Amino acid sequence: MTENPWTRWPSREALGREGTSRPRRMLGWGVRALIVGMLLWGAYNSTRVHGWAVAAAVVGVLLTAVAAWAFWRVTLAHRLLPSIALIAVLVGIAVAGEAAGFTTVSLVIWCGCAITALERLPLAAAVPVTSVSLAAYAAMNNDVWLTTTVTTAGLALAGYTLRLDAEARGNAQRLLVQERAARAAEAESAALAERARIAREIHDVLAHSLSAQLVHLEAARLLIERGADRAQILERVVAARGMARDGLDETRHALSALRGELTPLEDFLAQLVGTTAGAEVTITGERKPLPAEASQAVRRVAQEALTNVRKHAPGAKVRLLLDYGEQQVTLDVRDSGGPPGELTDAGAGYGLLGMRERAELLGGSLVAGPDEEGFVVTLKVPV
């Protein structure tokens, strides 16, 4: 619902000093000093100032300053009744000053009330206050009627202009606050996204390395239970140690990736299939540099797919196909199938879920399931 402009207060940002430049603040204090000077000059140059009238003039000027300061404070808090009461006090001081012969002082106060009311009050209250103040100014001013008319119109225009200027400054201040909040939210979102990316990297590295070690250690345990030859057991333990060493290397690679230092994807896949018996890689399409996230997705999916082959179909032949398309890169990992491994029932499918999540976060897709021979994993990532 649109707020009624006649009853709407100027915003607190518009009424406050926050966001005001130093030259503007200096100008404001200069105007206030000028007004006080005019009040004092008008008081002391009056023909009726003598004796106790001097003290009364000083008290009147001080009371005017205090009432003006209080008016500024209560309007800042959007308190209508106290604001009207204080503006009435100021108008009353002007009337008393006129009755006591301080015409210049009264004229200055009436002008100030007219301008300030338009600047700081809701229009429904500001228009009557300004009308009364300017009517009193016009009635007591000794200038010709044309000059008085132009002056009152100029004072009303000045007050409304100050109101519009204050509102513009307040809107700019609110927009600045909103922009800062948006930037803070964006920075927080970026930090959370980076944490999620680091978490995925750590999970993928550990899942690949530890699951591979688990395959060999579980095999060593089964060999020990069956009383197998010591050489066979040692072979499995040595393989697990090699997997631990490879996992440490992968951790270093992951840290390099987080720093933006990635080895070429083709070299990485060649090294990966080189450590897996019966695996080969084929690369088609025009090779192009990939974004870090897309490159990491291909690497991790390839690692996870080969780990699953070792777990569920050990000894199966694996073909990796990396195709560079115009708008996407596709990784296809197929195995030839084979007898179930000793750890076929291990795990709960979290590796596939992690790979699919990584692909979807990049706007891609991942399909995994059995085919005519064995199992196939297909990753598509836009580039």
XYZ file of N, CA, C and O in Angstrom, residues 50-225:
704
model
N 16.865 48.672 26.602
C 17.538 49.418 27.662
C 17.246 48.704 28.976
O 16.218 48.052 29.165
N 18.188 48.783 29.881
C 18.020 48.207 31.209
C 17.801 46.707 31.154
O 18.575 45.947 30.571
N 16.695 46.288 31.824
C 16.386 44.865 31.890
C 15.978 44.277 30.537
O 15.950 43.055 30.367
N 15.674 45.120 29.589
C 15.309 44.611 28.262
C 16.453 43.857 27.599
O 16.249 42.939 26.804
N 17.691 44.263 27.927
C 18.854 43.554 27.380
C 18.873 42.113 27.868
O 19.071 41.162 27.100
N 18.663 41.940 29.184
C 18.642 40.576 29.738
C 17.496 39.774 29.149
O 17.637 38.584 28.835
N 16.324 40.430 28.986
C 15.182 39.728 28.403
C 15.466 39.311 26.970
O 15.073 38.216 26.526
N 16.165 40.161 26.211
C 16.517 39.817 24.833
C 17.451 38.618 24.784
O 17.306 37.716 23.948
N 18.426 38.600 25.692
C 19.362 37.469 25.739
C 18.623 36.187 26.081
O 18.839 35.126 25.465
N 17.732 36.257 27.076
C 16.951 35.078 27.454
C 16.091 34.604 26.283
O 15.965 33.405 26.019
N 15.506 35.553 25.559
C 14.690 35.190 24.409
C 15.486 34.491 23.324
O 15.033 33.501 22.735
N 16.681 34.994 23.045
C 17.535 34.369 22.035
C 17.935 32.963 22.474
O 17.908 32.003 21.674
N 18.325 32.806 23.755
C 18.702 31.480 24.259
C 17.517 30.518 24.224
O 17.666 29.344 23.856
N 16.321 31.006 24.615
C 15.138 30.153 24.573
C 14.814 29.734 23.138
O 14.423 28.586 22.890
N 15.004 30.657 22.214
C 14.773 30.317 20.798
C 15.736 29.220 20.338
O 15.335 28.266 19.647
N 17.017 29.336 20.734
C 18.007 28.331 20.344
C 17.668 26.967 20.947
O 17.752 25.929 20.261
N 17.280 26.947 22.225
C 16.943 25.680 22.875
C 15.714 25.052 22.230
O 15.663 23.843 21.972
N 14.679 25.866 21.958
C 13.471 25.339 21.329
C 13.766 24.808 19.926
O 13.222 23.770 19.518
N 14.634 25.493 19.180
C 14.984 25.027 17.842
C 15.735 23.696 17.905
O 15.481 22.774 17.115
N 16.646 23.580 18.874
C 17.388 22.311 19.028
C 16.439 21.178 19.419
O 16.524 20.069 18.892
N 15.520 21.461 20.352
C 14.548 20.447 20.761
C 13.641 20.052 19.608
O 13.294 18.870 19.436
N 13.250 21.025 18.793
C 12.434 20.726 17.610
C 13.182 19.797 16.666
O 12.605 18.861 16.106
N 14.468 20.028 16.474
C 15.273 19.160 15.615
C 15.286 17.734 16.154
O 15.144 16.769 15.404
N 15.399 17.585 17.477
C 15.474 16.258 18.071
C 14.146 15.500 17.962
O 14.124 14.312 17.620
N 13.033 16.164 18.282
C 11.751 15.457 18.275
C 11.290 15.146 16.860
O 10.628 14.128 16.623
N 11.637 15.992 15.897
C 11.296 15.645 14.510
C 12.144 14.484 14.018
O 11.675 13.662 13.215
N 13.359 14.379 14.491
C 14.206 13.242 14.141
C 13.591 11.940 14.645
O 13.722 10.889 14.016
N 12.892 12.023 15.805
C 12.212 10.861 16.359
C 10.796 10.684 15.818
O 10.077 9.774 16.255
N 10.356 11.547 14.897
C 9.018 11.474 14.297
C 7.913 11.568 15.355
O 6.948 10.803 15.334
N 8.033 12.526 16.244
C 7.021 12.751 17.276
C 6.256 14.030 16.915
O 6.781 15.140 17.042
N 5.020 13.844 16.464
C 4.280 14.952 15.877
C 3.837 15.986 16.912
O 4.077 17.191 16.732
N 3.165 15.563 17.982
C 2.625 16.525 18.948
C 3.718 17.366 19.601
O 3.587 18.605 19.677
N 4.818 16.775 20.095
C 5.893 17.621 20.639
C 6.478 18.562 19.584
O 6.852 19.693 19.901
N 6.523 18.119 18.328
C 7.061 18.985 17.269
C 6.172 20.200 17.064
O 6.659 21.340 16.963
N 4.852 19.973 17.013
C 3.930 21.093 16.839
C 3.980 22.018 18.047
O 3.921 23.260 17.914
N 4.096 21.432 19.251
C 4.172 22.258 20.460
C 5.403 23.148 20.440
O 5.342 24.344 20.782
N 6.540 22.616 20.022
C 7.768 23.406 19.992
C 7.724 24.473 18.917
O 8.217 25.586 19.108
N 7.140 24.151 17.748
C 7.041 25.166 16.710
C 6.089 26.274 17.153
O 6.271 27.459 16.825
N 5.068 25.894 17.953
C 4.169 26.906 18.513
C 4.905 27.796 19.505
O 4.658 29.011 19.579
N 5.817 27.213 20.286
C 6.631 28.010 21.213
C 7.470 29.023 20.443
O 7.575 30.202 20.832
N 8.072 28.585 19.346
C 8.890 29.492 18.544
C 8.041 30.621 17.944
O 8.458 31.791 17.955
N 6.858 30.260 17.438
C 5.974 31.301 16.905
C 5.543 32.254 18.017
O 5.466 33.484 17.820
N 5.289 31.709 19.191
C 4.935 32.549 20.331
C 6.056 33.486 20.738
O 5.812 34.660 21.083
N 7.288 33.012 20.700
C 8.428 33.882 21.001
C 8.495 35.018 19.993
O 8.777 36.177 20.337
N 8.238 34.696 18.728
C 8.253 35.739 17.696
C 7.156 36.772 17.945
O 7.381 37.985 17.783
N 5.971 36.299 18.329
C 4.875 37.233 18.623
C 5.235 38.120 19.812
O 5.015 39.355 19.799
N 5.812 37.507 20.858
C 6.220 38.297 22.020
C 7.309 39.289 21.657
O 7.328 40.436 22.140
N 8.240 38.867 20.793
C 9.300 39.778 20.367
C 8.748 40.954 19.589
O 9.204 42.094 19.740
N 7.753 40.685 18.725
C 7.131 41.771 17.985
C 6.407 42.738 18.928
O 6.486 43.964 18.752
N 5.728 42.192 19.932
C 5.034 43.062 20.892
C 6.014 43.895 21.695
O 5.709 45.032 22.102
N 7.239 43.340 21.932
C 8.247 44.065 22.705
C 9.076 44.996 21.838
O 9.983 45.672 22.337
N 8.806 45.015 20.536
C 9.527 45.922 19.663
C 10.710 45.306 18.951
O 11.442 46.004 18.245
N 10.922 43.988 19.092
C 12.037 43.328 18.418
C 11.545 42.766 17.078
O 11.430 41.550 16.874
N 11.247 43.660 16.166
C 10.645 43.261 14.886
C 11.583 42.388 14.059
O 11.171 41.380 13.471
N 12.847 42.775 13.995
C 13.810 41.997 13.190
C 13.928 40.574 13.710
O 13.956 39.607 12.925
N 13.993 40.428 15.027
C 14.088 39.092 15.636
C 12.861 38.267 15.265
O 12.954 37.090 14.877
N 11.701 38.859 15.365
C 10.463 38.142 15.065
C 10.413 37.708 13.605
O 10.006 36.577 13.294
N 10.811 38.619 12.715
C 10.798 38.262 11.299
C 11.726 37.089 11.006
O 11.389 36.180 10.235
N 12.909 37.087 11.625
C 13.854 35.989 11.420
C 13.271 34.678 11.936
O 13.369 33.620 11.287
N 12.641 34.698 13.112
C 12.066 33.478 13.682
C 10.927 32.968 12.808
O 10.815 31.766 12.538
N 10.052 33.874 12.336
C 8.955 33.426 11.480
C 9.476 32.801 10.181
O 8.957 31.781 9.726
N 10.495 33.403 9.605
C 11.080 32.818 8.380
C 11.668 31.435 8.661
O 11.482 30.484 7.881
N 12.381 31.340 9.782
C 12.969 30.047 10.142
C 11.917 28.991 10.385
O 12.062 27.823 9.963
N 10.818 29.345 11.065
C 9.732 28.382 11.309
C 9.109 27.919 9.998
O 8.802 26.729 9.823
N 8.904 28.863 9.063
C 8.285 28.500 7.784
C 9.155 27.510 7.013
O 8.670 26.492 6.493
N 10.445 27.788 6.948
C 11.348 26.918 6.179
C 11.519 25.568 6.865
O 11.436 24.502 6.244
N 11.757 25.584 8.189
C 12.030 24.348 8.920
C 10.818 23.435 8.952
O 10.952 22.211 8.877
N 9.620 24.021 9.083
C 8.411 23.194 9.106
C 8.253 22.438 7.791
O 7.943 21.236 7.775
N 8.468 23.118 6.669
C 8.369 22.436 5.375
C 9.442 21.364 5.210
O 9.220 20.347 4.547
N 10.592 21.592 5.794
C 11.699 20.648 5.630
C 11.533 19.400 6.488
O 11.867 18.296 6.045
N 10.963 19.535 7.723
C 11.061 18.453 8.687
C 9.723 17.861 9.128
O 9.719 16.804 9.776
N 8.604 18.481 8.821
C 7.311 17.978 9.278
C 6.554 17.307 8.136
O 6.814 17.576 6.960
N 5.577 16.447 8.464
C 4.671 15.963 7.413
C 3.938 17.147 6.780
O 3.649 18.142 7.446
N 3.664 17.038 5.498
C 3.075 18.168 4.781
C 1.745 18.612 5.384
O 1.413 19.800 5.372
N 0.966 17.657 5.921
C -0.318 18.020 6.526
C -0.139 18.961 7.704
O -1.019 19.790 7.988
N 0.978 18.858 8.426
C 1.254 19.767 9.536
C 2.129 20.934 9.091
O 2.019 22.047 9.632
N 2.985 20.696 8.105
C 3.923 21.735 7.686
C 3.227 22.883 6.967
O 3.580 24.059 7.170
N 2.225 22.569 6.133
C 1.557 23.621 5.354
C 0.851 24.634 6.256
O 1.027 25.859 6.076
N 0.063 24.216 7.263
C -0.536 25.226 8.151
C 0.490 26.041 8.923
O 0.347 27.265 9.052
N 1.536 25.388 9.454
C 2.558 26.107 10.210
C 3.252 27.126 9.312
O 3.471 28.285 9.696
N 3.603 26.716 8.110
C 4.274 27.626 7.179
C 3.354 28.777 6.785
O 3.794 29.933 6.681
N 2.089 28.466 6.579
C 1.143 29.524 6.208
C 1.017 30.565 7.305
O 1.042 31.787 7.033
N 0.888 30.121 8.551
C 0.784 31.059 9.675
C 2.055 31.894 9.800
O 2.015 33.123 9.985
N 3.215 31.231 9.712
C 4.487 31.940 9.875
C 4.687 32.974 8.770
O 5.083 34.120 9.030
N 4.419 32.574 7.525
C 4.603 33.510 6.419
C 3.562 34.621 6.443
O 3.855 35.767 6.039
N 2.351 34.317 6.912
C 1.333 35.376 7.048
C 1.761 36.406 8.085
O 1.606 37.628 7.862
N 2.319 35.923 9.191
C 2.812 36.852 10.208
C 3.975 37.676 9.669
O 4.080 38.893 9.910
N 4.860 37.017 8.921
C 5.985 37.736 8.320
C 5.476 38.817 7.364
O 5.947 39.963 7.382
N 4.503 38.464 6.509
C 3.985 39.431 5.537
C 3.273 40.589 6.222
O 3.348 41.739 5.767
N 2.581 40.284 7.320
C 1.837 41.338 8.011
C 2.761 42.319 8.707
O 2.472 43.533 8.781
N 3.871 41.825 9.247
C 4.754 42.694 10.024
C 5.897 43.287 9.205
O 6.619 44.157 9.681
N 6.093 42.805 7.983
C 7.179 43.322 7.159
C 6.797 44.691 6.586
O 5.658 44.923 6.178
N 7.750 45.585 6.538
C 7.495 46.953 6.077
C 7.783 47.158 4.592
O 7.656 48.275 4.087
N 8.193 46.079 3.897
C 8.492 46.225 2.470
C 7.202 46.392 1.668
O 6.091 46.138 2.157
N 7.372 46.796 0.406
C 6.213 46.920 -0.473
C 5.623 45.531 -0.713
O 6.299 44.502 -0.571
N 4.360 45.493 -1.122
C 3.651 44.217 -1.200
C 4.273 43.261 -2.213
O 4.287 42.038 -1.996
N 4.817 43.806 -3.324
C 5.422 42.920 -4.322
C 6.665 42.233 -3.769
O 6.858 41.024 -3.938
N 7.492 43.033 -3.073
C 8.702 42.446 -2.469
C 8.332 41.411 -1.422
O 8.940 40.329 -1.338
N 7.333 41.724 -0.602
C 6.905 40.779 0.430
C 6.356 39.499 -0.184
O 6.649 38.391 0.280
N 5.578 39.634 -1.268
C 5.022 38.448 -1.926
C 6.120 37.572 -2.492
O 6.110 36.333 -2.324
N 7.077 38.196 -3.158
C 8.189 37.419 -3.726
C 9.000 36.756 -2.622
O 9.420 35.590 -2.745
N 9.213 37.468 -1.513
C 9.997 36.908 -0.411
C 9.291 35.709 0.209
O 9.913 34.660 0.469
N 8.003 35.831 0.471
C 7.280 34.705 1.068
C 7.248 33.506 0.127
O 7.408 32.356 0.557
N 7.036 33.760 -1.153
C 7.060 32.655 -2.118
C 8.442 31.999 -2.164
O 8.566 30.764 -2.229
N 9.483 32.841 -2.102
C 10.844 32.294 -2.100
C 11.125 31.475 -0.854
O 11.793 30.421 -0.922
N 10.630 31.932 0.302
C 10.831 31.172 1.542
C 10.122 29.822 1.476
O 10.679 28.787 1.887
N 8.889 29.810 0.967
C 8.162 28.544 0.833
C 8.887 27.608 -0.137
O 9.022 26.400 0.127
N 9.355 28.157 -1.246
C 10.080 27.339 -2.213
C 11.380 26.811 -1.624
O 11.763 25.659 -1.853
N 12.062 27.641 -0.842
C 13.313 27.202 -0.209
C 13.061 26.059 0.760
O 13.822 25.077 0.797
N 12.000 26.169 1.554
C 11.690 25.098 2.495
C 11.382 23.792 1.794
O 11.875 22.727 2.193
N 10.579 23.860 0.733
C 10.221 22.636 0.020
C 11.438 22.061 -0.718
O 11.595 20.834 -0.812
N 12.294 22.944 -1.229
C 13.513 22.475 -1.892
C 14.429 21.752 -0.901
O 15.014 20.702 -1.213
N 14.556 22.319 0.289
C 15.354 21.648 1.319
C 14.755 20.293 1.673
O 15.483 19.337 1.953
N 13.435 20.205 1.683
C 12.773 18.930 1.971
C 13.120 17.897 0.895
O 13.475 16.748 1.220
N 12.999 18.302 -0.369
C 13.321 17.377 -1.456
C 14.787 16.966 -1.419
O 15.126 15.798 -1.658
N 15.653 17.915 -1.122
C 17.077 17.608 -1.048
C 17.364 16.626 0.079
O 18.153 15.686 -0.077
N 16.723 16.846 1.231
C 16.921 15.932 2.361
C 16.411 14.533 2.032
O 17.046 13.529 2.372
N 15.257 14.457 1.361
C 14.726 13.156 0.979
C 15.655 12.444 0.005
O 15.863 11.229 0.093
N 16.204 13.205 -0.938
C 17.144 12.597 -1.887
C 18.375 12.072 -1.149
O 18.864 10.974 -1.439
N 18.872 12.853 -0.211
C 20.030 12.393 0.569
C 19.679 11.167 1.404
O 20.474 10.229 1.537
N 18.458 11.168 1.980
C 18.032 10.013 2.761
C 17.899 8.762 1.914
O 18.293 7.669 2.333
N 17.327 8.916 0.709
C 17.217 7.769 -0.198
C 18.586 7.231 -0.577
O 18.794 6.008 -0.639
N 19.513 8.147 -0.835
C 20.873 7.709 -1.174
C 21.515 6.975 -0.004
O 22.216 5.969 -0.191
N 21.250 7.464 1.217
C 21.808 6.819 2.399
C 21.230 5.412 2.573
O 21.953 4.455 2.882
N 19.908 5.279 2.367
C 19.286 3.960 2.495
C 19.801 3.004 1.420
O 20.055 1.823 1.696
N 19.956 3.515 0.196
C 20.498 2.670 -0.866
C 21.918 2.227 -0.554
O 22.310 1.086 -0.840
N 22.691 3.135 0.055
C 24.061 2.776 0.424
C 24.067 1.676 1.477
O 24.858 0.718 1.395
N 23.171 1.787 2.461
C 23.078 0.756 3.496
C 22.660 -0.577 2.883
O 23.207 -1.641 3.219
N 21.671 -0.533 1.977
C 21.227 -1.759 1.325
C 22.329 -2.372 0.473
O 22.495 -3.596 0.436
N 23.095 -1.516 -0.200
C 24.193 -2.030 -1.021
C 25.257 -2.683 -0.151
O 25.787 -3.750 -0.499
N 25.552 -2.055 0.991
C 26.530 -2.661 1.896
C 26.030 -4.000 2.427
O 26.800 -4.966 2.527
N 24.734 -4.055 2.768
C 24.171 -5.320 3.239
C 24.210 -6.379 2.147
O 24.516 -7.553 2.407
N 23.916 -5.964 0.906
C 23.957 -6.912 -0.211
C 25.376 -7.417 -0.448
O 25.589 -8.607 -0.706
N 26.339 -6.504 -0.339
C 27.736 -6.924 -0.517
C 28.164 -7.875 0.589
O 28.880 -8.857 0.340
N 27.725 -7.586 1.832
C 28.070 -8.476 2.935
C 27.440 -9.849 2.734
O 28.083 -10.882 2.958
N 26.171 -9.864 2.279
C 25.505 -11.146 2.020
C 26.184 -11.890 0.878
O 26.349 -13.118 0.924
N 26.590 -11.132 -0.152
C 27.293 -11.761 -1.275
C 28.631 -12.345 -0.836
O 28.999 -13.448 -1.249
N 29.346 -11.599 0.003
C 30.629 -12.107 0.499
C 30.427 -13.350 1.351
O 31.191 -14.318 1.258
N 29.373 -13.333 2.187
C 29.091 -14.505 3.014
C 28.708 -15.696 2.157
O 29.138 -16.829 2.404
N 27.898 -15.439 1.117
C 27.511 -16.521 0.218
C 28.727 -17.088 -0.516
O 28.855 -18.308 -0.681
N 29.621 -16.189 -0.939
C 30.831 -16.652 -1.620
C 31.700 -17.480 -0.677
O 32.288 -18.496 -1.079
N 31.780 -17.043 0.593
C 32.569 -17.797 1.566
C 31.967 -19.182 1.798
O 32.691 -20.191 1.879
N 30.628 -19.254 1.908
C 29.980 -20.544 2.091
C 30.182 -21.442 0.878
O 30.403 -22.650 1.016
N 30.095 -20.845 -0.324
C 30.312 -21.636 -1.540
C 31.740 -22.158 -1.592
O 31.988 -23.307 -1.993
N 32.687 -21.315 -1.180
C 34.086 -21.757 -1.173
C 34.309 -22.864 -0.148
O 35.038 -23.822 -0.396
N 33.651 -22.728 1.018
C 33.761 -23.798 2.012
C 33.188 -25.105 1.475
O 33.746 -26.186 1.701
N 32.041 -25.003 0.779
C 31.444 -26.205 0.202
C 32.373 -26.817 -0.838
O 32.497 -28.047 -0.918
N 33.011 -25.967 -1.633
C 33.943 -26.487 -2.647
C 35.126 -27.193 -1.986
O 35.535 -28.274 -2.420
N 35.668 -26.574 -0.935
C 36.787 -27.208 -0.226
C 36.349 -28.524 0.390
O 37.078 -29.526 0.360
N 35.114 -28.536 0.964
C 34.609 -29.774 1.556
C 34.484 -30.869 0.510
O 34.805 -32.038 0.763
N 33.997 -30.517 -0.694
C 33.894 -31.522 -1.758
C 35.262 -32.030 -2.177
O 35.436 -33.231 -2.402
N 36.229 -31.115 -2.261
C 37.577 -31.547 -2.648
C 38.143 -32.518 -1.616
O 38.709 -33.562 -1.961
N 37.994 -32.179 -0.333
C 38.530 -33.045 0.715
C 37.830 -34.403 0.690
O 38.460 -35.459 0.796
N 36.489 -34.365 0.526
C 35.747 -35.633 0.486
C 36.181 -36.488 -0.686
O 36.408 -37.703 -0.550
N 36.297 -35.875 -1.855
C 36.638 -36.663 -3.040
C 38.022 -37.282 -2.930
O 38.228 -38.440 -3.296
N 38.968 -36.495 -2.426
C 40.330 -37.025 -2.287
C 40.361 -38.155 -1.276
O 40.901 -39.240 -1.531
N 39.774 -37.946 -0.106
C 39.804 -38.962 0.932
C 39.005 -40.189 0.537
O 39.415 -41.326 0.804
N 37.825 -39.976 -0.089
C 37.010 -41.117 -0.492
C 37.753 -41.992 -1.496
O 37.741 -43.223 -1.409
N 38.412 -41.345 -2.447
C 39.154 -42.112 -3.456
C 40.342 -42.845 -2.828
O 40.531 -44.046 -3.058
N 41.119 -42.150 -2.044
C 42.338 -42.735 -1.483
C 42.028 -43.793 -0.439
O 42.551 -44.915 -0.486
N 41.154 -43.455 0.508
C 40.893 -44.380 1.606
C 40.139 -45.616 1.142
O 40.382 -46.728 1.635
N 39.202 -45.442 0.196
C 38.480 -46.622 -0.288
C 39.417 -47.563 -1.035
O 39.292 -48.788 -0.930
N 40.365 -46.996 -1.779
C 41.338 -47.846 -2.478
C 42.218 -48.593 -1.482
O 42.511 -49.787 -1.662
N 42.634 -47.903 -0.441
C 43.416 -48.590 0.597
C 42.585 -49.667 1.272
O 43.092 -50.755 1.604
N 41.287 -49.357 1.502
C 40.418 -50.325 2.162
C 40.287 -51.602 1.347
O 40.217 -52.707 1.900
N 40.260 -51.462 0.017
C 40.176 -52.651 -0.846
C 41.346 -53.582 -0.570
O 41.182 -54.798 -0.359
N 42.538 -53.041 -0.564
C 43.732 -53.879 -0.381
C 43.857 -54.376 1.052
O 44.242 -55.538 1.280
N 43.535 -53.564 2.013
C 43.645 -54.014 3.402
C 42.615 -55.089 3.720
O 42.898 -56.039 4.454
N 41.389 -54.922 3.182
C 40.370 -55.952 3.395
C 40.790 -57.258 2.719
O 40.582 -58.359 3.263
N 41.391 -57.140 1.528
C 41.893 -58.339 0.853
C 42.998 -58.999 1.667
O 43.049 -60.237 1.779
N 43.892 -58.181 2.244
C 44.950 -58.738 3.094
C 44.357 -59.443 4.300
O 44.841 -60.518 4.712
N 43.291 -58.879 4.888
C 42.662 -59.527 6.048
C 42.088 -60.889 5.666
O 42.242 -61.885 6.394
N 41.418 -60.939 4.501
C 40.837 -62.202 4.051
C 41.923 -63.241 3.764
O 41.753 -64.430 4.059
N 43.040 -62.785 3.198
C 44.146 -63.703 2.931
C 44.733 -64.250 4.227
O 45.091 -65.442 4.309
N 44.823 -63.387 5.227
C 45.340 -63.842 6.516
C 44.402 -64.872 7.131
O 44.837 -65.902 7.683
N 43.076 -64.624 7.059
C 42.104 -65.571 7.610
C 42.162 -66.912 6.898
O 41.923 -67.964 7.500
